[in-house]
XYZ file of C-alpha atoms in Angstrom:
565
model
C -28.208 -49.979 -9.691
C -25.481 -51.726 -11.568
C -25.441 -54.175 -14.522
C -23.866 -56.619 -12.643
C -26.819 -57.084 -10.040
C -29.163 -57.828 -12.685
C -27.294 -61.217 -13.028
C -26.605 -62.248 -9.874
C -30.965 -61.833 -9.687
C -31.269 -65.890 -10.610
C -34.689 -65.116 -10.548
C -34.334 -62.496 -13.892
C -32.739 -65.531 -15.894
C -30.320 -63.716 -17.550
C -26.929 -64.384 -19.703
C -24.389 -62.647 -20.009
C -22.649 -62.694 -23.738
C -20.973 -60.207 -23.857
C -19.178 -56.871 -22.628
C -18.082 -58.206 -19.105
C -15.883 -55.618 -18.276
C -18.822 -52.792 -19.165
C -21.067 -54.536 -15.822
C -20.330 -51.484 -13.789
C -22.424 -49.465 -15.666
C -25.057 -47.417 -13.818
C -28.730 -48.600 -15.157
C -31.393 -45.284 -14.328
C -34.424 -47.018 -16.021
C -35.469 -49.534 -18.403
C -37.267 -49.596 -21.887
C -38.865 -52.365 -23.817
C -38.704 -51.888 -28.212
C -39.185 -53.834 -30.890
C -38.652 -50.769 -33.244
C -35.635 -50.520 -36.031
C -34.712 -46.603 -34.285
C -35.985 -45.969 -30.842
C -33.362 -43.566 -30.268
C -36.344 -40.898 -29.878
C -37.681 -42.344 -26.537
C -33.774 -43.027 -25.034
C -32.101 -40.323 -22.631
C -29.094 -42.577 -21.491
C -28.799 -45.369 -19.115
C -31.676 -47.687 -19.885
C -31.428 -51.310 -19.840
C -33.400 -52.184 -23.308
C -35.214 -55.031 -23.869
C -35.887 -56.064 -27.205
C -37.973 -59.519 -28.175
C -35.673 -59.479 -31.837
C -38.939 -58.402 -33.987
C -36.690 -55.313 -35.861
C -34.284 -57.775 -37.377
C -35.565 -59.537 -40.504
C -31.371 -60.064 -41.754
C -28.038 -60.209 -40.224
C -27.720 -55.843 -41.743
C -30.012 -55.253 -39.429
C -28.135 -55.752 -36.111
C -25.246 -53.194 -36.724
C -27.151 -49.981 -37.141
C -29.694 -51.019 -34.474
C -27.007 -51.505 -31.638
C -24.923 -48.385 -32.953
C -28.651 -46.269 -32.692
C -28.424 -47.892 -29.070
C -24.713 -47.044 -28.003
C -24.814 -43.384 -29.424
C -27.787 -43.040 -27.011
C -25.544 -44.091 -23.856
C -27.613 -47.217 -22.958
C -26.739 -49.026 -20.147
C -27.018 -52.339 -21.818
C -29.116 -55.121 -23.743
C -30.976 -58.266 -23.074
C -32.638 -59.734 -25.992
C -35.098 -62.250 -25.789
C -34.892 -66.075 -26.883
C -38.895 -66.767 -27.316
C -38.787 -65.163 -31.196
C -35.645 -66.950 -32.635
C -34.758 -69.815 -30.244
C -31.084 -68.373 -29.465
C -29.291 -64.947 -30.102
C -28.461 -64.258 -33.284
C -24.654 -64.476 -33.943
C -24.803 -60.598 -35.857
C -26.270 -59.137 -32.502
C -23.352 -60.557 -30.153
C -20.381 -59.219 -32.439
C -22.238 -55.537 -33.056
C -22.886 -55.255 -29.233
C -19.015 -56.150 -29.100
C -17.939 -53.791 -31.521
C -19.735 -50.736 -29.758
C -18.961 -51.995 -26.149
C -22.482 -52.836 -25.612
C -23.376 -55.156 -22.686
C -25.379 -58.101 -24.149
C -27.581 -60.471 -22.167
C -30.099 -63.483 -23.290
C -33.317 -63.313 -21.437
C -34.886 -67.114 -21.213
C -37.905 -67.850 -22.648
C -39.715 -68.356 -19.293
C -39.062 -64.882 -18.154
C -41.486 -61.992 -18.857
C -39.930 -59.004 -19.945
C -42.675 -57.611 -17.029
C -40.494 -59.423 -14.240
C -37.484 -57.516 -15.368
C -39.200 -54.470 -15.427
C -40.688 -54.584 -12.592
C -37.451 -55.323 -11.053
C -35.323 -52.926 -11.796
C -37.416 -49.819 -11.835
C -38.291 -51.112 -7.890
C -34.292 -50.774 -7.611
C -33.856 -48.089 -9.306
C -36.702 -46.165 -6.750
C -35.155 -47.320 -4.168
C -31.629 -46.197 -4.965
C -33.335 -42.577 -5.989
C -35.005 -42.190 -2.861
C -31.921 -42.769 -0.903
C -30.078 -40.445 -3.039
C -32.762 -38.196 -2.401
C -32.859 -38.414 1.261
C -29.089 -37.217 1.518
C -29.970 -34.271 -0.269
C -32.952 -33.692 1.902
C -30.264 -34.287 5.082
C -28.175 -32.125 3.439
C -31.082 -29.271 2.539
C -31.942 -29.263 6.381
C -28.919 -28.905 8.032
C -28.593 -25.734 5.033
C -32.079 -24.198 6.502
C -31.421 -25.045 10.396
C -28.462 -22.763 10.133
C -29.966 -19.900 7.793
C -31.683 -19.150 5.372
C -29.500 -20.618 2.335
C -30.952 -23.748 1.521
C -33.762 -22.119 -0.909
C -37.229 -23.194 0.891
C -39.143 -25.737 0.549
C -39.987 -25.378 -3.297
C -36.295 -26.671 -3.569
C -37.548 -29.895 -2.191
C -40.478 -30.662 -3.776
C -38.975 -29.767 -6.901
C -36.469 -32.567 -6.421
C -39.626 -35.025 -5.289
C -40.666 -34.413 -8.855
C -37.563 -34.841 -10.746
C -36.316 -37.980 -9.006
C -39.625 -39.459 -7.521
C -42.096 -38.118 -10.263
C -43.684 -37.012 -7.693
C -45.842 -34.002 -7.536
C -46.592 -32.108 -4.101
C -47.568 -29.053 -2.714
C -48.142 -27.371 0.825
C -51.303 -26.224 1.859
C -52.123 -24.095 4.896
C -54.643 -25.171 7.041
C -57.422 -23.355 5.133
C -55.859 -24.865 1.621
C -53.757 -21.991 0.695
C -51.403 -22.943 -1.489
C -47.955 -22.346 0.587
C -45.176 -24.067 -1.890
C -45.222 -26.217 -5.027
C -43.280 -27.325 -7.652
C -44.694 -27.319 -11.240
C -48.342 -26.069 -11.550
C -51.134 -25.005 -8.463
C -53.651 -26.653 -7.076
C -56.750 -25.696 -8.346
C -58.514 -23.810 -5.141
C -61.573 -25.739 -5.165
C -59.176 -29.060 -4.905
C -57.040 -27.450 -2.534
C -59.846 -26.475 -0.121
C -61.386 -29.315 -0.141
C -57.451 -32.143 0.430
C -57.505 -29.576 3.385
C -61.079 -30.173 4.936
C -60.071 -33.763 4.090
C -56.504 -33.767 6.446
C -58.595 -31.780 9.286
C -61.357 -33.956 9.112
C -58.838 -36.806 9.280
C -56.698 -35.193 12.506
C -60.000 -34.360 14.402
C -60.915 -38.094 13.794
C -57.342 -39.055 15.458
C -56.008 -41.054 12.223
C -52.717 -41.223 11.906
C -51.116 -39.752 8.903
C -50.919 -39.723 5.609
C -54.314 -39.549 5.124
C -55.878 -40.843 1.669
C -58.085 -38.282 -0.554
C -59.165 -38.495 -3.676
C -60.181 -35.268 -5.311
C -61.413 -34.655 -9.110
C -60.321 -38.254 -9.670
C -57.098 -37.842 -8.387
C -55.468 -39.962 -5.431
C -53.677 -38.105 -2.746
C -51.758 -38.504 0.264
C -51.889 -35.780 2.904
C -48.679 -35.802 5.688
C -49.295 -33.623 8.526
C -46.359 -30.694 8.915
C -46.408 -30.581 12.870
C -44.831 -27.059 14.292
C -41.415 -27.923 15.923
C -40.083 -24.697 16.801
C -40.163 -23.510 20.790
C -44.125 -22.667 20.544
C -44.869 -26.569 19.809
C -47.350 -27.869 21.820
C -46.339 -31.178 23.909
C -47.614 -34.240 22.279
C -49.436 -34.767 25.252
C -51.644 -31.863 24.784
C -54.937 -31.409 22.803
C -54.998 -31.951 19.387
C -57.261 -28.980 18.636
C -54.959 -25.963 20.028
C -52.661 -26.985 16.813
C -55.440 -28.666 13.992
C -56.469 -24.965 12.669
C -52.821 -23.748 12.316
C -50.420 -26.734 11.031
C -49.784 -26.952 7.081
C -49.840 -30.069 5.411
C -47.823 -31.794 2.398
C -49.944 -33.187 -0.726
C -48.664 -35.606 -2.607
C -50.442 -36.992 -5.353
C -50.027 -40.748 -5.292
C -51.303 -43.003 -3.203
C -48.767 -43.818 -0.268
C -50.345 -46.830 1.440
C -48.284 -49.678 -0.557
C -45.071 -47.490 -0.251
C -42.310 -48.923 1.274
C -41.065 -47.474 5.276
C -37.685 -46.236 3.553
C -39.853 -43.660 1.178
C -42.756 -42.718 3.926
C -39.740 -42.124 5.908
C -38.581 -39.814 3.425
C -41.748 -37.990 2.945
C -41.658 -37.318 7.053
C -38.080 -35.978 6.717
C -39.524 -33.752 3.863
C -42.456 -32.632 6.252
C -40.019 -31.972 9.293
C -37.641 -30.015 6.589
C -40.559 -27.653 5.521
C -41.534 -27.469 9.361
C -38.243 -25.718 9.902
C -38.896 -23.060 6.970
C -42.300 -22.879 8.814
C -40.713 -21.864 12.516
C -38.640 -19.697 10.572
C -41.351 -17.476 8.874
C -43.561 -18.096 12.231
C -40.724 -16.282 13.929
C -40.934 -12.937 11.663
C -44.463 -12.444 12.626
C -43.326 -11.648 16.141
C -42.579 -7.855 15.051
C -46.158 -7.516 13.372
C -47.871 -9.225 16.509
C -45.952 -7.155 19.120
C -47.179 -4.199 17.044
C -50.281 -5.185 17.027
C -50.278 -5.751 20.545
C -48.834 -2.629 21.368
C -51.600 -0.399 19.820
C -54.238 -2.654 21.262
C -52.793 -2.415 24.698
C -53.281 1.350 24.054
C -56.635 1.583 22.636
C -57.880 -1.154 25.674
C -56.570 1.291 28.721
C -57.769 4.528 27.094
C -54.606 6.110 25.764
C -54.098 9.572 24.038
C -54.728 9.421 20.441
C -51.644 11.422 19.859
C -49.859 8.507 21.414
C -51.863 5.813 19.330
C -50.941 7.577 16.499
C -47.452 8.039 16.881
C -47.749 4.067 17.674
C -50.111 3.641 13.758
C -46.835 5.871 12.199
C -44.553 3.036 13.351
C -46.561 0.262 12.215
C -47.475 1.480 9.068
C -44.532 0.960 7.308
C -43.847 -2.554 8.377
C -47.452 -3.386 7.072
C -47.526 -0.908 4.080
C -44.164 -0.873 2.959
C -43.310 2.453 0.312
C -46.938 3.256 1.459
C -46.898 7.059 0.570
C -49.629 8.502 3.254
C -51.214 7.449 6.487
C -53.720 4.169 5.485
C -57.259 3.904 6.816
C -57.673 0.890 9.843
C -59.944 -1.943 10.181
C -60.172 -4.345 13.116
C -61.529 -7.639 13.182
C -62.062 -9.719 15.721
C -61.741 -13.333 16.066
C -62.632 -16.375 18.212
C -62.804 -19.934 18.773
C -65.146 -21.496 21.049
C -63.970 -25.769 22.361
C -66.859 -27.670 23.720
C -66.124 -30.114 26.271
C -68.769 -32.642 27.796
C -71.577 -30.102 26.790
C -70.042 -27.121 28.388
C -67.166 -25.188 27.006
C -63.512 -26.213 27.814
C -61.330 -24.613 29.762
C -58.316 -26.686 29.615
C -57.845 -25.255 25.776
C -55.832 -22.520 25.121
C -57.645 -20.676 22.356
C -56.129 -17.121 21.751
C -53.179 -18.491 20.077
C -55.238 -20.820 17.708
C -57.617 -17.604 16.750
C -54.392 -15.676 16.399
C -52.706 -18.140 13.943
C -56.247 -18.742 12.105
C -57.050 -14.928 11.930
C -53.622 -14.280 10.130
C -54.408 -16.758 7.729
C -58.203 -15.676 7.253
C -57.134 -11.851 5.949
C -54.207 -13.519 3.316
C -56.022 -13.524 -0.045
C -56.734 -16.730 -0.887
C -55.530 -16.389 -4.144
C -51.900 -15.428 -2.783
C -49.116 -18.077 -2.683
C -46.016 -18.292 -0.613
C -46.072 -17.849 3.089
C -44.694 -14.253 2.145
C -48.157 -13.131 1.851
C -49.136 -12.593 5.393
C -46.337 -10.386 5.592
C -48.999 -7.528 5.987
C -51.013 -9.057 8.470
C -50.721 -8.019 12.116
C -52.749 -9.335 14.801
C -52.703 -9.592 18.555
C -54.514 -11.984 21.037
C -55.948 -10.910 24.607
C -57.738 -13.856 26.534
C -59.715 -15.901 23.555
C -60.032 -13.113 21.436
C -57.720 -12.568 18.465
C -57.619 -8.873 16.896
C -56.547 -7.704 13.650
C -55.420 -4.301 12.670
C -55.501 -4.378 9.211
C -54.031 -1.017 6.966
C -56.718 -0.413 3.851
C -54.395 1.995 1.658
C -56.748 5.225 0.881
C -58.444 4.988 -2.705
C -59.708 7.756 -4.798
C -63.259 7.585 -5.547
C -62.389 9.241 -9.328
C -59.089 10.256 -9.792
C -60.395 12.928 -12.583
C -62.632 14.264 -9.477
C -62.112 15.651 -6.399
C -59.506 14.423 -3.785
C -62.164 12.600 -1.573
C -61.007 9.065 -0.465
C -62.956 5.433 -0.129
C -62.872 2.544 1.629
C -65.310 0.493 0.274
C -62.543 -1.665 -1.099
C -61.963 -2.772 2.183
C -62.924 -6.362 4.258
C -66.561 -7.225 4.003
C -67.347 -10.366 6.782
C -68.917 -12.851 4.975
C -66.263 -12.390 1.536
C -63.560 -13.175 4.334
C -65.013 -16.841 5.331
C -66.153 -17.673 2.117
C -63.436 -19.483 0.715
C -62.684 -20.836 4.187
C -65.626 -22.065 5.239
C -65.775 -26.024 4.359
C -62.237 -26.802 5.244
C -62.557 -25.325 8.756
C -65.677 -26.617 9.376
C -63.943 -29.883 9.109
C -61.526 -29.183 11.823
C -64.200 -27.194 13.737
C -65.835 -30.951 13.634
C -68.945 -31.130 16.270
C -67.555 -29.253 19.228
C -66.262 -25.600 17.876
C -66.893 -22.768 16.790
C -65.338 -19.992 14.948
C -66.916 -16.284 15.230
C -65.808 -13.382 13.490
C -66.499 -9.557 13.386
C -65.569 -6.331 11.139
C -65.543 -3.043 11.801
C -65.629 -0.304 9.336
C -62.926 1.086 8.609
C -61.553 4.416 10.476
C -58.755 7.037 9.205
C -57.294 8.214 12.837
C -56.366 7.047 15.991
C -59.713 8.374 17.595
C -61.962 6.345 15.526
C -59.927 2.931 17.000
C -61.685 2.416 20.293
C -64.816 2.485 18.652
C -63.535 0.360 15.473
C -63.174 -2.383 18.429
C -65.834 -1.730 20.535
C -68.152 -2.218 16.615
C -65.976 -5.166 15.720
C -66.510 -7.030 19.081
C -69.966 -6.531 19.015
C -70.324 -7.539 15.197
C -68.433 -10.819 16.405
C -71.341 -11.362 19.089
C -74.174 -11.202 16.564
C -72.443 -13.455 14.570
C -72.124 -15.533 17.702
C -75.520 -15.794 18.033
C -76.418 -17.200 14.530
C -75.984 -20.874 13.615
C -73.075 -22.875 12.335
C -69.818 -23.870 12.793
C -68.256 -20.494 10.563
C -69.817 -17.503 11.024
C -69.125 -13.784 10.420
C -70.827 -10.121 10.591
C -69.693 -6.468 9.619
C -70.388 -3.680 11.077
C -73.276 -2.613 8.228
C -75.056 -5.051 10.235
C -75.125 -2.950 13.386
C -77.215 -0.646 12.237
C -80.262 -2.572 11.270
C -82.885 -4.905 12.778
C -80.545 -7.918 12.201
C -78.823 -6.935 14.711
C -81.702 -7.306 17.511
C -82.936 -10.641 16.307
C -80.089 -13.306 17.487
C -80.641 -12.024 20.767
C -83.961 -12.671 20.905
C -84.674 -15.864 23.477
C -85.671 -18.533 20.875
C -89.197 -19.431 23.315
C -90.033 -15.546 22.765
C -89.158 -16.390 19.111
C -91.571 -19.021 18.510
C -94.866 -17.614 20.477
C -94.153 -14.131 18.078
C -94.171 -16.385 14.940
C -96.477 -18.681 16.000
C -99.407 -15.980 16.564
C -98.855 -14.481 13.635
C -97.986 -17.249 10.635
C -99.369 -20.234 11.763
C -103.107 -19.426 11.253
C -101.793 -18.419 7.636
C -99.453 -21.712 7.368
C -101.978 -23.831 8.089
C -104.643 -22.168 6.058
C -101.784 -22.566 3.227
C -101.808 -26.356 3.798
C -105.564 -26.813 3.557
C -106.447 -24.818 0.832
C -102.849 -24.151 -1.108
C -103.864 -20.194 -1.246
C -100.061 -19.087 -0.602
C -100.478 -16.536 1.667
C -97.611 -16.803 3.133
C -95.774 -16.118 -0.126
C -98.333 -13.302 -0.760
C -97.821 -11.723 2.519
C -93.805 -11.496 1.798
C -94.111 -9.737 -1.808
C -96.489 -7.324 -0.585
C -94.241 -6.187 2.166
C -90.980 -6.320 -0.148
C -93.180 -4.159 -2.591
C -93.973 -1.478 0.299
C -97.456 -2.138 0.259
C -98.011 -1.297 -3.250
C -100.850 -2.931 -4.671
C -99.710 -2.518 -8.585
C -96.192 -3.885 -7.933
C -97.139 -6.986 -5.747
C -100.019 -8.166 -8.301
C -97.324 -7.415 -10.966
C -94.478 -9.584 -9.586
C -97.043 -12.381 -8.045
C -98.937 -12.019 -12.022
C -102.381 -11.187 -9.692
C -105.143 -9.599 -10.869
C -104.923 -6.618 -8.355
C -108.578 -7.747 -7.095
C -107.023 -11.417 -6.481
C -104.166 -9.802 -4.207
C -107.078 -8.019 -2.687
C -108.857 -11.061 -1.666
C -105.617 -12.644 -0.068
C -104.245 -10.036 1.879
C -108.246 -9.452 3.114
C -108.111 -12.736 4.204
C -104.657 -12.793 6.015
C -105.983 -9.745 8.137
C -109.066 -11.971 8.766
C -107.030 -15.161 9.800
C -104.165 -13.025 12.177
C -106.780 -9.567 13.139
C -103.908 -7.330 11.717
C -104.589 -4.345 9.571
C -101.780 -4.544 6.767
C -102.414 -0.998 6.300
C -101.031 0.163 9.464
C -97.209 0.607 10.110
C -97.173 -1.161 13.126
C -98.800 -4.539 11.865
C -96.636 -4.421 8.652
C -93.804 -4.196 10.800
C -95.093 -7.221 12.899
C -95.161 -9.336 9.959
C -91.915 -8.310 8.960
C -90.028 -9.691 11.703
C -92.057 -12.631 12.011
C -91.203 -13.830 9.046
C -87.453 -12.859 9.401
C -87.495 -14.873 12.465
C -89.136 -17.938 11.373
């Protein structure tokens, strides 16, 4: 804003004395002191208000105004309520250095003024700031030249003072200017903005995290795979970013949230951009599942693993070792599941942000990732590079650096169970991981069927790995849950209820001496039993159930009772 605003504000009460041809000056802020040198806290184009305490003689005004003019202040207004009138010293200093002078009436707060001009001065920024934004798009519509979206926030923070990042839908941080998110407060501003969407509030949404106030503005996906408006909010909830700013945007005015969507639709465009480079990864992808699906040659599934191994493993020296994981979202609709809900794409788009580390920044970090969808199912062929067990030892290779199920989700878990809400589910699988193109079919075949067991377990988010295949867990979820309950019924609650009448903790009793193998001496050890005592209780849980705890087949009973119950 100008100088010469502030007076025709009647409302300001403000005289001019002097410097009326120096009213065209540009005023970026405003600064109250009562100190002899504030040049310390000037940086040029303040408006200072002072309330005359510095000046105790007529000396005093000349070096105070030159302090002011050699820091390229905008101009003066000095208040009346200390001396009754401006001092005649002050007027001719301000003249002699050019200095715009004004008398501030008694009955004005210096407050009002403030308040004032730094509302103008916002308002002029953010205008400023919305032709560069104007400017920035029409730079990354037409390629790549405009810098991404960091450029943008980094201008929110030098001309808004505001800070803001963007998040992916899990709370990956995506962009930011000036320093991350903490991950636990990212995770949880994005189960806050799904929560929000599944709830159909319009955005920004309000958080407050760690003490912090935040608004959350939904980036929607405008490039040609945009869903209609029209369609259901869930094929797009587990896949849009969002922008966090911190402040609190519900007293804003419309010309800055209108700002903040242009910033949102700018970052959408960097968005399509990098959603478009995926489509060589995905066809990949899909290309070697096709194969694997209709029973190819491995000869030809490798030649296809040869091509895609570069893209995914760039400067990667030999052949890697494979994993595939399987993904899948489940939409119920009026109790049964919906079919109007197209959910390979979501799982896709979820998957390829489940395998990023969550420790990665920048969209550039999926770069790696390629995975295909067929029907409701999205699948992941994912490179492990081959890792010496001891490079002083033998040439013999590992994998066990590779993706373990539950590590995957468990970073991810809260925010998508927000946007999972009450009707869906997310179910993933991992196979182990396989070194040729033989070893793929089955690598699917083991990750599909990892994804059912962990389809059979409760929750919103839930995962299994292969290891699990191979054990008793892997029987259990499909047992019917009315075969469940007469199994553990016969067998724990005679010892539950004895439990409850007499506190004997037999139940406890009965799980240590099956984790300890049936060893007397290490059971009364951990339970701190005389070994007669631990006697007397298992006697008695072979009276209460007519089970011999000595034979395989009855400690084997127990077992799964109680890891069914």
């Amino acid at each position: 804003m100008r100088l010469r605003a502030l007076l025709e504000t009647d409302a300001l009460g403000l005289r001019l004395l002097g410097g009326e041809d120096e009213l065209d000056r540009g005023v970026r802020g405003v600064m109250t002191t009562d100190l002899r040198d504030p040049s310390r806290y000037l940086s040029g184009g303040e408006l200072v208000l002072t309330g005359l305490a510095w000046r105790h003689s007529a000396e005093d005004s000349e070096p105070f105004v030159r302090i002011l003019a050699g820091a390229g202040v905008a101009g003066l207004a000095a208040g009346e309520a200390e001396l009754g009138n401006i001092p005649g010293d002050l007027v001719e200093a301000c003249s002699r250095h050019r200095l715009p002078l004004f008398a501030v009436n008694e009955s004005v707060a210096f407050a009002t003024i403030t308040e004032y001009v730094v509302r103008q001065v916002s308002g002029e920024r953010a205008g400023d700031l919305a032709a560069v934004v104007d400017r920035h798009r029409r730079l990354m519509t037409s390629g790549p030249a405009g810098g991404g979206p960091e450029v943008v926030l980094d201008l929110l923070g030098s001309d808004l003072d505001l800070r803001a990042w963007v998040l992916s839908p899990t709370g990956r941080q995506i962009a930011g200017a000036g320093d991350p998110l903490p991950g636990s407060a990212s995770a949880a501003l994005a189960g806050e903005h799904l929560a929000a969407i599944r709830t159909g509030r319009r955005g920004p949404h309000r958080a407050t995290i760690g003490g912090a106030t935040y608004s959350l503005f939904p980036i929607r996906n405008t490039g040609r795979g945009a869903a209609p408006a029209s369609r259901d909010v869930r094929e797009t909830v587990l896949s849009d970013w969002l922008l966090a700013v911190e402040a609190d945007a519900s007293d804003w005015p419309a010309a800055r949230l209108d700002l903040l969507q242009g910033v949102t639709q700018l970052i959408a465009v960097e968005r399509d951009r990098r959603e478009a480079a995926r489509t060589v990864r995905r066809r990949l992808a899909q290309e070697v599942l096709e194969l694997v699906q209709t029973g190819a040659a491995p000869a030809e599934i490798a030649a296809r693993l040869r091509v895609a191994a570069p893209v995914l493993l760039p400067g990667l020296g030999t052949a890697p070792h494979w994993q595939v994981v399987v993904a899948r979202v489940d939409w119920e609709q009026d109790g049964a599941a919906g079919t109007a809900i197209e959910a390979g794409p979501v799982a896709q788009s979820l998957l390829e942000e489940i395998l990023v580390d969550p420790s990665a920044a920048g969209a550039e970090s999926a770069d790696r990732i390629a995975v295909a969808h067929t029907g409701d199912e999205a699948i992941a062929l994912v490179p492990l590079p081959a890792v010496p067990v001891d490079p002083e030892g033998p040439d013999i290779e590992s994998t066990e650096a590779g993706l373990h199920a539950d590590a995957l989700l468990s970073s991810v878990r809260d925010p998508l169970s927000a946007g999972l809400a009450d009707d869906g589910r997310l179910t993933l699988g991992v196979s182990a991981a396989v070194s040729s193109a033989e070893g793929l079919r089955g690598a699917l075949e083991e990750a599909r069927h990892a994804r059912r067991v962990a389809a059979a377990r409760p929750g919103r988010v839930c995962a299994a790995g292969h290891h699990e295949l191979a054990s008793h867990v892997l029987l259990l979820p499909f047992v019917p849950d009315d075969v469940r309950r007469a199994f553990t019924a016969r067998l724990l609650d005679p010892l539950r209820d004895y439990d409850r009448r007499h506190r004997a903790e037999l139940i406890p009793t009965l799980e240590a001496f099956l984790d300890c193998d049936g060893s007397w001496t290490r059971c009364a050890t951990r339970l701190h039993l005389h070994v007669n005592t631990l006697r007397y209780r298992v006697g008695r849980i072979e009276q209460l159930t007519s089970r011999d705890l000595s034979r395989l087949e009855d400690k084997l009973d127990f077992f799964l009772a109680l890891r069914m119950s």
